Coordinates of C-alpha atoms in Angstrom, one line a residue:
M20 CA 74.5 100.1 92.0
N21 CA 75.2 99.7 95.6
R22 CA 79.1 100.0 97.2
E23 CA 78.8 95.9 97.6
R24 CA 78.1 95.1 93.8
Q25 CA 80.9 97.5 92.7
Q26 CA 83.2 95.7 94.7
Q27 CA 82.5 92.2 93.5
G28 CA 85.4 92.4 91.2
R29 CA 86.8 88.4 91.6
G30 CA 84.3 85.6 92.4
A31 CA 85.0 82.6 94.8
L32 CA 86.4 79.9 92.0
P33 CA 88.8 82.4 90.0
L34 CA 90.3 83.3 93.5
F35 CA 90.9 79.5 93.7
E36 CA 92.8 79.2 90.7
E37 CA 95.0 81.9 91.2
A38 CA 95.9 80.5 94.6
V39 CA 96.4 77.1 93.3
H40 CA 98.4 78.4 90.6
L41 CA 100.7 80.9 93.3
L42 CA 101.7 77.8 95.3
R43 CA 102.5 75.9 92.2
R44 CA 104.9 78.2 90.9
S45 CA 106.1 79.6 94.7
P46 CA 109.7 78.5 95.4
P47 CA 110.1 75.8 97.8
G48 CA 111.3 78.3 100.5
L49 CA 107.9 79.5 100.7
L50 CA 106.3 76.2 101.7
A51 CA 109.2 75.5 104.2
S52 CA 108.2 78.7 105.9
Y53 CA 104.7 77.4 106.9
Y54 CA 105.9 73.8 107.6
I55 CA 108.6 75.2 110.1
G56 CA 105.9 76.7 112.2
S57 CA 103.2 73.9 111.7
L58 CA 105.0 70.6 111.9
P59 CA 106.2 71.4 115.7
F60 CA 102.5 72.2 116.6
I61 CA 100.9 69.4 115.0
L62 CA 103.4 67.0 116.3
G63 CA 103.0 68.4 119.8
L64 CA 99.2 68.4 119.7
L65 CA 99.2 64.9 118.8
F66 CA 101.6 63.7 121.4
F67 CA 99.5 65.7 124.0
W68 CA 96.3 63.9 122.8
A69 CA 97.8 60.7 123.0
D70 CA 99.7 61.1 126.0
M71 CA 97.4 62.8 128.1
S72 CA 94.5 60.1 126.9
R73 CA 96.5 57.0 127.8
N74 CA 99.3 57.9 130.6
P75 CA 98.1 57.4 133.8
F76 CA 100.5 60.2 135.4
A77 CA 99.2 62.8 132.7
A78 CA 97.7 65.0 135.8
Q79 CA 100.9 65.3 137.5
Y80 CA 102.5 67.2 134.0
C81 CA 99.5 68.4 132.1
S82 CA 100.0 71.8 133.0
P83 CA 103.5 72.4 131.5
A84 CA 102.7 70.2 128.8
A85 CA 99.9 72.7 128.1
L86 CA 102.0 75.8 128.6
G87 CA 104.3 74.4 126.0
L88 CA 101.4 73.5 123.5
A89 CA 100.9 77.2 123.8
I90 CA 104.2 78.4 122.9
L91 CA 104.3 75.9 119.9
F92 CA 100.7 77.6 118.8
I93 CA 102.3 80.7 118.8
W94 CA 105.5 79.8 117.3
M95 CA 102.9 78.1 114.5
K96 CA 101.0 81.6 114.3
C97 CA 104.4 83.7 113.9
W98 CA 106.0 81.6 110.7
Q99 CA 102.3 81.6 108.9
A100 CA 102.3 85.2 109.4
V101 CA 105.9 85.2 107.4
F102 CA 104.4 82.9 104.8
T103 CA 101.8 85.1 104.1
R104 CA 104.1 88.0 104.4
K105 CA 106.4 86.3 101.9
L106 CA 103.0 85.6 99.6
W107 CA 102.0 89.1 99.8
Q108 CA 105.8 90.1 98.7
G109 CA 105.3 88.2 95.7
L110 CA 101.9 89.5 94.8
S111 CA 103.1 93.6 95.2
R112 CA 106.8 92.8 93.8
E113 CA 108.3 94.5 96.8
P114 CA 111.6 93.9 98.4
A115 CA 112.0 91.4 101.4
P116 CA 111.7 93.6 104.7
S117 CA 114.6 93.2 106.9
W118 CA 113.4 91.1 110.3
S119 CA 114.8 93.1 113.0
L120 CA 114.2 92.0 116.7
R121 CA 111.7 95.0 117.2
R122 CA 109.6 93.6 114.6
V123 CA 110.1 90.2 115.4
L124 CA 109.0 91.1 118.8
R125 CA 106.0 93.1 117.8
L126 CA 104.8 90.1 115.5
V127 CA 105.1 87.4 118.8
V128 CA 102.9 90.3 120.9
V129 CA 100.4 90.6 118.0
Q130 CA 100.0 87.2 117.3
S131 CA 99.9 86.1 121.2
F132 CA 97.2 88.7 121.7
L133 CA 94.6 87.9 118.9
Q134 CA 95.0 84.5 118.1
P135 CA 94.2 82.5 121.4
S136 CA 91.0 84.2 121.3
G137 CA 89.9 82.4 118.3
L138 CA 90.2 78.8 120.0
V139 CA 87.2 80.2 122.2
V140 CA 85.4 82.5 119.3
L141 CA 85.3 80.2 116.3
P142 CA 83.7 77.3 118.3
I143 CA 81.2 79.4 119.6
S144 CA 80.6 81.3 116.5
L145 CA 80.2 77.6 114.3
L146 CA 77.5 76.6 116.7
I147 CA 75.6 80.0 115.9
M148 CA 76.6 79.2 112.2
F149 CA 75.7 82.7 111.0
P150 CA 78.7 84.6 111.9
F151 CA 81.4 82.1 111.5
G152 CA 82.1 83.1 108.1
W153 CA 83.0 86.6 109.2
T154 CA 84.7 85.3 112.1
Y155 CA 86.6 82.7 110.6
A156 CA 88.0 85.7 107.9
F157 CA 88.7 88.1 110.6
Y158 CA 91.3 85.4 112.1
Q159 CA 92.6 84.6 108.9
N160 CA 93.2 88.1 108.0
V161 CA 95.0 88.6 111.3
S162 CA 97.9 86.8 109.9
V163 CA 98.1 88.7 106.9
V164 CA 97.6 92.3 108.0
T165 CA 100.1 91.7 111.5
V166 CA 103.1 92.2 108.4
E167 CA 101.4 93.8 105.7
G168 CA 104.1 96.4 104.0
P169 CA 103.1 99.7 105.2
D170 CA 100.5 98.6 108.3
A171 CA 103.3 96.8 110.0
R172 CA 103.7 99.7 112.3
Q173 CA 100.7 100.2 113.7
G174 CA 98.7 99.4 117.2
I175 CA 96.9 96.2 117.9
K176 CA 93.2 98.2 118.1
T177 CA 94.3 99.3 114.2
L178 CA 95.0 95.9 113.4
W179 CA 91.7 94.8 114.5
K180 CA 89.8 97.2 112.6
Q181 CA 91.7 96.6 109.4
S182 CA 91.3 92.7 109.9
W183 CA 87.5 93.4 110.2
D184 CA 87.2 95.3 107.5
Q185 CA 88.6 92.8 105.2
A186 CA 86.5 90.4 106.8
K187 CA 83.4 92.3 105.9
L188 CA 84.2 92.8 102.2
Q189 CA 82.5 90.5 99.6
P190 CA 80.7 88.0 101.9
L191 CA 79.4 86.1 99.3
Q192 CA 82.7 85.4 97.8
N193 CA 83.9 84.5 101.4
H194 CA 81.0 82.1 101.9
I195 CA 81.3 80.6 98.7
M196 CA 85.3 80.0 99.6
L197 CA 84.2 78.4 103.2
S198 CA 81.7 75.8 101.2
V199 CA 84.6 74.8 98.8
L200 CA 86.9 74.6 101.6
T201 CA 84.9 72.3 103.7
L202 CA 84.0 69.9 100.7
F203 CA 87.7 70.0 99.8
S204 CA 88.8 69.3 103.3
L205 CA 86.1 66.5 104.0
F206 CA 87.5 64.9 100.6
V207 CA 91.1 64.9 101.8
F208 CA 90.0 63.5 105.1
L209 CA 88.2 60.9 103.8
N210 CA 91.4 59.9 101.2
L211 CA 93.5 60.2 104.3
A212 CA 91.5 57.7 106.6
V213 CA 91.2 55.4 103.7
A214 CA 95.0 55.1 102.9
F215 CA 95.5 54.7 106.6
I216 CA 93.2 52.0 107.0
L217 CA 94.6 50.4 103.8
L218 CA 97.7 50.7 104.6
P219 CA 98.6 47.8 107.2
R220 CA 96.8 45.4 104.6
L221 CA 98.8 46.6 101.7
L222 CA 101.9 45.9 103.7
K223 CA 100.5 42.2 104.5
M224 CA 99.8 41.7 100.8
F225 CA 102.7 42.9 99.6
F226 CA 105.9 42.4 102.4
G227 CA 104.1 40.1 104.5
I228 CA 104.2 42.5 107.4
D229 CA 101.6 41.7 110.0
T230 CA 100.5 44.2 112.3
M231 CA 97.7 44.5 115.3
F232 CA 95.8 46.4 112.8
V233 CA 95.4 43.7 110.5
M234 CA 94.4 41.4 113.1
S235 CA 91.5 43.7 114.7
A236 CA 90.5 46.4 112.0
S237 CA 88.5 48.1 114.6
S238 CA 91.7 49.0 117.0
M239 CA 92.2 52.3 114.2
L240 CA 89.0 53.4 115.2
N241 CA 89.8 55.7 118.2
T242 CA 90.5 59.0 119.1
T243 CA 94.3 59.2 118.0
F244 CA 93.7 58.0 114.7
L245 CA 90.8 60.8 114.6
A246 CA 93.3 63.3 115.8
V247 CA 96.2 62.3 113.5
T248 CA 93.7 62.1 110.1
C249 CA 92.6 65.9 111.0
G250 CA 96.1 66.9 111.9
I251 CA 97.9 65.6 108.1
T252 CA 94.4 67.1 106.5
Y253 CA 95.1 70.5 108.5
L254 CA 98.6 70.3 107.1
C255 CA 97.7 69.6 103.6
V256 CA 94.8 72.3 103.2
D257 CA 95.6 75.2 105.3
P258 CA 98.6 76.9 102.9
L259 CA 95.7 76.7 100.3
V260 CA 93.9 78.7 103.2
K261 CA 96.2 81.2 103.9
T262 CA 96.8 81.5 100.2
L263 CA 93.0 82.5 99.7
Y264 CA 92.7 85.1 102.3
T265 CA 96.1 86.5 101.2
L266 CA 94.7 87.3 97.8
R267 CA 91.4 88.3 99.6
C268 CA 93.3 91.0 101.9
F269 CA 95.6 92.1 98.8
Y270 CA 92.7 92.9 96.4
G271 CA 90.4 94.2 99.3
S272 CA 93.3 96.9 100.5
S273 CA 94.0 97.4 96.5
L274 CA 90.6 99.4 96.3
S275 CA 91.9 102.1 98.3
S276 CA 95.6 101.7 98.1
G277 CA 96.0 100.4 94.3
Y278 CA 98.9 97.8 95.5
D279 CA 97.5 95.8 92.0
L280 CA 98.0 98.5 90.0
K281 CA 101.6 99.4 91.7
A282 CA 102.2 95.5 91.2
E283 CA 101.8 95.7 87.5
L284 CA 103.4 99.1 86.7
K285 CA 107.0 97.7 88.5
G286 CA 107.0 95.4 85.6
F287 CA 107.7 98.3 83.4
L288 CA 110.6 99.6 85.4
P289 CA 114.1 99.0 83.9
S290 CA 116.3 96.7 86.1
G291 CA 118.8 98.2 88.9
R292 CA 121.9 97.7 86.8
T293 CA 120.9 99.3 84.4
I294 CA 119.8 102.3 86.4
A295 CA 123.2 102.0 88.4
A296 CA 125.5 101.9 85.3
I297 CA 123.5 105.2 83.9
M298 CA 123.8 106.8 87.5
V299 CA 127.6 106.1 87.3
F300 CA 128.1 107.3 83.6
V301 CA 126.2 110.4 84.2
F302 CA 127.8 112.0 87.6
A303 CA 131.2 111.0 86.1
A304 CA 130.6 112.8 82.9
M305 CA 128.7 115.9 84.8
P306 CA 130.8 119.1 84.4
F307 CA 130.5 120.5 88.1
S308 CA 132.7 120.0 91.2
P309 CA 131.9 117.7 93.4
L310 CA 132.9 120.2 96.5
E311 CA 130.4 122.7 95.0
A312 CA 127.6 120.0 94.6
G313 CA 128.1 119.2 98.3
Q314 CA 128.0 122.6 99.7
E315 CA 124.8 124.5 100.6
T316 CA 122.3 124.8 97.8
R317 CA 120.5 127.8 98.9
P318 CA 121.3 130.6 96.2
R319 CA 123.4 133.4 97.4
V320 CA 122.3 136.9 96.7
V321 CA 124.9 139.1 94.9
K322 CA 124.4 142.9 94.9
E323 CA 125.4 144.2 91.7
P324 CA 125.8 147.7 90.8
A325 CA 123.1 149.6 89.0
S326 CA 125.5 150.0 85.7
A327 CA 125.8 146.3 85.4
R328 CA 121.9 145.9 85.4
S329 CA 121.3 148.5 83.2
V330 CA 121.1 147.9 79.1
S331 CA 121.1 150.4 76.6
P332 CA 118.0 150.3 74.0
K333 CA 121.0 149.8 71.2
E334 CA 122.1 146.6 72.6
L335 CA 118.9 145.1 73.5
T336 CA 117.7 145.7 69.6
H337 CA 120.5 143.9 68.7
A338 CA 120.1 141.2 71.2
I339 CA 116.5 140.7 70.1
E340 CA 117.3 140.3 66.1
E341 CA 120.1 138.0 67.0
V342 CA 117.7 135.9 68.9
L343 CA 114.8 136.2 66.0
K344 CA 117.5 134.8 63.5
K345 CA 117.7 131.6 65.1
R346 CA 116.2 128.5 63.5
E347 CA 113.7 128.1 66.4
F348 CA 112.0 131.5 65.4
A349 CA 112.1 131.0 61.6
W350 CA 108.9 130.2 61.2
R351 CA 107.9 134.2 61.7
I352 CA 109.7 135.2 59.0
P353 CA 107.8 135.7 55.5
R354 CA 108.5 133.0 53.0
A355 CA 108.9 135.2 50.1
L356 CA 111.9 137.1 50.7
P357 CA 112.8 140.5 48.9
K358 CA 115.2 140.1 46.0
E359 CA 118.3 142.1 47.5
E360 CA 117.8 139.4 50.4
V361 CA 117.9 136.2 48.5
D362 CA 121.1 134.1 48.7
P363 CA 122.9 133.9 45.2
K364 CA 124.5 130.7 46.6
G365 CA 123.7 127.1 44.8
P366 CA 122.3 124.3 46.1
V367 CA 125.7 122.3 46.9
E368 CA 127.9 125.4 48.5
A369 CA 124.7 126.4 50.5
L370 CA 124.8 122.5 51.8
M371 CA 128.4 122.7 52.4
D372 CA 128.3 126.2 54.3
W373 CA 125.6 124.4 56.5
A374 CA 127.6 121.5 57.3
L375 CA 130.8 123.6 58.0
E376 CA 128.6 126.1 60.3
G377 CA 127.5 123.0 62.2
V378 CA 130.7 121.6 62.6
I379 CA 131.8 124.8 64.1
R380 CA 129.0 124.9 66.5
M381 CA 130.0 121.3 67.9
V382 CA 133.8 122.1 67.8
K383 CA 132.8 125.2 70.0
T384 CA 130.2 123.5 72.5
A385 CA 132.8 120.8 73.0
A386 CA 135.6 123.3 73.7
R387 CA 133.3 125.4 76.3
W388 CA 132.8 121.6 77.8
M389 CA 136.3 121.2 77.9
E390 CA 136.8 124.4 79.3
A391 CA 134.4 123.6 81.9
F392 CA 136.0 120.5 83.0
V393 CA 139.7 121.9 83.2
K394 CA 138.1 124.6 85.2
W395 CA 136.7 122.2 87.4
L396 CA 139.7 119.6 87.8
T397 CA 141.8 123.0 88.4
D398 CA 139.4 124.3 91.3
L399 CA 139.5 120.8 93.3
F400 CA 142.1 122.3 95.7
P401 CA 142.6 126.5 96.0
T402 CA 145.6 128.1 94.6
S403 CA 146.1 130.7 97.5
Y404 CA 147.1 130.0 100.9
R405 CA 146.2 131.4 104.4
P406 CA 148.8 133.3 106.3
G407 CA 150.7 131.1 108.7
E408 CA 150.2 127.6 106.3
P409 CA 153.3 126.0 104.7
T410 CA 154.1 127.2 101.5
D411 CA 155.4 123.5 100.1
K412 CA 152.6 122.7 97.7
G413 CA 154.4 119.6 96.2
W414 CA 151.8 117.2 98.6
V415 CA 149.0 119.4 96.5
D416 CA 150.3 118.7 93.0
Q417 CA 150.7 114.8 94.3
V418 CA 147.4 114.4 95.8
R419 CA 146.0 116.5 92.9
G420 CA 147.5 114.0 89.8
L421 CA 146.4 110.9 92.4
L422 CA 142.7 112.1 92.1
L423 CA 143.0 113.1 88.5
L424 CA 144.3 109.5 87.7
M425 CA 141.5 107.8 90.0
L426 CA 139.1 109.8 88.0
A427 CA 140.3 108.8 85.1
G428 CA 139.8 105.4 86.0
A429 CA 136.8 105.6 87.2
M430 CA 135.5 107.2 84.1
G431 CA 137.0 104.2 81.9
L432 CA 135.6 101.7 84.2
S433 CA 132.2 103.1 83.9
V434 CA 132.6 103.0 80.0
V435 CA 133.8 99.6 80.0
I436 CA 130.9 98.5 82.6
F437 CA 128.5 100.4 80.4
W438 CA 129.7 98.7 77.5
R439 CA 129.7 95.4 78.7
I440 CA 126.1 95.5 80.4
R441 CA 124.9 96.7 76.5
R442 CA 126.8 94.0 74.8
G443 CA 125.4 91.2 77.6
R444 CA 122.0 92.4 76.7
K445 CA 122.2 92.1 73.0
E446 CA 123.8 88.5 73.2
A447 CA 120.8 87.6 75.8
E448 CA 118.3 89.1 73.4
L449 CA 119.9 87.2 70.5
L450 CA 119.9 84.0 72.3
V451 CA 116.2 84.3 73.4
V452 CA 115.3 85.0 69.8
S453 CA 117.3 82.2 68.4
E454 CA 116.0 79.9 70.8
A455 CA 112.6 81.0 70.2
K456 CA 112.8 80.2 66.7
T457 CA 114.7 76.9 66.9
E458 CA 112.9 75.4 70.2
T459 CA 109.6 73.5 70.1
P460 CA 107.4 73.0 72.4
D461 CA 107.2 69.7 74.7
L462 CA 103.6 68.9 74.2
T463 CA 104.0 66.4 76.8
K464 CA 104.0 69.2 79.3
E465 CA 101.4 70.2 81.1
E466 CA 102.8 74.2 81.7
I467 CA 102.7 74.5 77.5
R468 CA 100.6 77.9 76.9
A469 CA 98.9 78.5 73.9
D470 CA 100.5 81.6 73.3
D471 CA 104.0 79.9 73.1
L472 CA 104.0 79.4 69.4
P473 CA 101.8 81.6 66.8
V474 CA 99.1 80.0 64.9
D475 CA 101.0 78.6 62.2
G476 CA 103.8 77.4 64.5
W477 CA 101.0 75.3 65.9
L478 CA 100.1 74.2 62.6
E479 CA 103.6 72.8 61.7
V480 CA 104.1 71.2 64.4
A481 CA 100.4 69.5 64.2
G482 CA 101.3 68.5 60.6
Q483 CA 104.8 67.0 62.2
L484 CA 103.2 64.7 64.6
L485 CA 100.6 63.7 62.0
A486 CA 103.4 62.4 60.0
Q487 CA 104.9 60.5 62.9
G488 CA 101.5 58.9 63.9
S489 CA 101.0 60.7 67.4
W490 CA 97.4 61.5 66.8
R491 CA 97.2 62.4 70.9
L492 CA 99.7 65.2 70.6
A493 CA 98.5 66.7 67.1
L494 CA 95.0 66.7 68.9
R495 CA 96.6 68.9 71.4
A496 CA 98.7 71.1 68.9
F497 CA 95.2 71.7 66.8
Y498 CA 93.7 72.7 70.0
L499 CA 96.4 75.0 71.5
S500 CA 96.0 76.3 67.3
I501 CA 92.7 77.4 67.9
L502 CA 93.2 79.0 71.4
A503 CA 96.1 80.9 69.8
N504 CA 93.8 82.0 66.8
L505 CA 91.0 83.1 69.6
A506 CA 93.8 85.5 71.8
D507 CA 94.9 86.8 68.3
H508 CA 91.6 88.3 67.9
D509 CA 91.1 89.4 71.1
M510 CA 87.9 86.7 71.8
I511 CA 89.7 85.3 74.7
V512 CA 93.1 86.2 76.6
I513 CA 95.8 83.6 77.8
A514 CA 96.6 82.7 81.1
K515 CA 98.2 79.7 83.1
H516 CA 95.4 80.0 85.8
K517 CA 92.8 79.2 83.2
S518 CA 91.1 76.2 82.5
N519 CA 89.6 75.0 79.1
H520 CA 86.2 76.0 80.6
D521 CA 87.3 79.4 81.4
Y522 CA 88.2 80.0 77.8
E523 CA 84.8 78.7 76.8
R524 CA 82.6 81.1 79.2
E525 CA 85.0 84.1 78.2
L526 CA 84.2 83.1 74.7
N527 CA 80.3 82.8 74.9
R528 CA 80.7 86.5 76.9
K529 CA 82.7 88.3 74.3
A530 CA 81.3 86.6 71.0
H531 CA 77.7 85.8 72.0
D532 CA 76.5 87.2 68.8
R533 CA 78.6 84.0 67.0
E534 CA 76.7 81.1 68.6
E535 CA 77.9 78.6 65.9
M536 CA 81.3 79.6 66.5
C537 CA 80.8 79.2 70.1
A538 CA 78.8 75.6 69.9
L539 CA 81.7 74.3 67.7
F540 CA 84.4 75.7 70.3
S541 CA 82.4 73.5 73.1
K542 CA 82.6 70.8 71.3
S543 CA 86.2 71.0 70.6
V544 CA 86.8 71.2 74.4
Q545 CA 84.8 68.4 75.1
I546 CA 86.7 66.3 72.3
F547 CA 90.0 67.4 73.7
E548 CA 89.4 66.6 77.2
S549 CA 88.0 63.2 76.7
A550 CA 91.0 62.6 74.3
W551 CA 93.8 64.2 77.2
Y552 CA 92.5 64.0 80.2
G553 CA 90.3 60.8 79.6
M554 CA 90.5 57.2 78.2
K555 CA 89.0 57.9 74.7
E556 CA 90.8 56.7 71.9
V557 CA 92.3 59.0 68.7
G558 CA 93.1 57.8 65.6
R559 CA 93.9 59.7 62.3
E560 CA 90.0 60.0 61.4
E561 CA 89.3 61.9 65.1
V562 CA 92.5 64.1 64.3
K563 CA 91.4 64.9 60.8
A564 CA 87.6 66.0 62.0
F565 CA 89.2 67.9 64.6
A566 CA 91.1 69.8 62.3
S567 CA 88.0 70.3 59.8
N568 CA 86.4 71.9 63.4
R569 CA 89.1 73.8 63.7
E570 CA 89.4 75.5 59.9
R571 CA 85.2 76.1 60.9
I572 CA 86.0 77.8 63.7
T573 CA 88.7 79.8 62.3
A574 CA 86.3 81.1 59.3
Y575 CA 83.9 82.3 61.9
V576 CA 86.7 84.1 63.6
E577 CA 88.4 85.9 60.9
A578 CA 85.1 86.4 58.9

């Protein structure tokens, strides 16, 4: 298998579905950052187009107007790079970087150097046709790679190479994406054109507003109408294009850097508040001096006399015997002891001695910790003074008392914070569990997932809807129970961006040896889509037939 086939991890259509899902669940500020840059350029371009084609004095200020349009073009490309950076941040789950003046200037320089050449190179490559896919992907990648995480400090030459390397990855996926985007853009363009042509007639029909476009329909067929329609089509389609190529660059970079795996692993890390509370508690309770911790960490070499380093054989033997008596070395002792060494104590007395020994050990450990803590407190200030220093130690005692009070307050505050965090988390878990037990998903909403309820929960909801006479909603509840059952047996994986036909293809791939079950599921998908998305009427008999079909699928799954 060659390298190209190893990289074919994602098809073009699943990438489209993920891009649409990413845009749908994105916050409003994401699209706002795109249109802040694109709207001024499109409006300026339309004004320039109309003014230069109709104004008799256009030649007098054509150059300043073109310069202003070029500035708006760089403005648009910079904000589109910000848009792709926010998308990258959401995919990689990285914190938002700070936009310093140096970083903003670098962004402007890179976009001004690379993007304007696309106005000449792209039309030429479109005429040649063959290199257009790679060229178009390259200029889209420039907006992504310019501010992409660890590469944001590299030079223009390196960014050029990275954009071109990303453009060469998965050419089949890229060309399928361009074909689908072309058809989709043509569809949007035709819809907008028909809407603009019919809008004057609708105003005339409903409000009696008569315009010149109603009197003469041919007056709309000019270059300004074409430019306005193309501009609005660009504003509608280009956010999807930027999202698609951001996903391509993200998954392409993940082949060597593992960005996707790092993003998944970040979901398992604890929250910052929990880490902060634990660190505060640990550092407040550690029995060492902060003054010693801030000192030089290099170990000090202390020369000991020879008598301190030498150990007599008797002492060494005694130390070895004491170590071997510990519990961790008990497995080395033979199980059958001599009779004279058998403990004559009864089981109750032996248990009490063992418990008393443990309590004594705990008290000694606590006393040792307390002694170390008291020593640390007393060492906060030295007790000896250099010659010539004042002997009045009243200020030392006052400051020491103040520090002790602050330390006690900090420890108490850390304990309170830790306790409140734990209590808030338990209350939140109880609230989530209670809501999960009491709330029933609203089947009229499209964002309902099959894993929101277990199989029995969906069947219970379907029974309630049948009793109410809501046949269409009951049919959907039965269908969601089928998906939940298949997911419980690892035959499909529930995901928001998947369609019903994606589940159908996934089931055919994982359970290809169960042809009858796959055929029944395909029939269920067809019935559900014709009833939920189509105009097919649903009654009691249709729902009962669908429920019977569900029982047959369940029998195949659990067989």
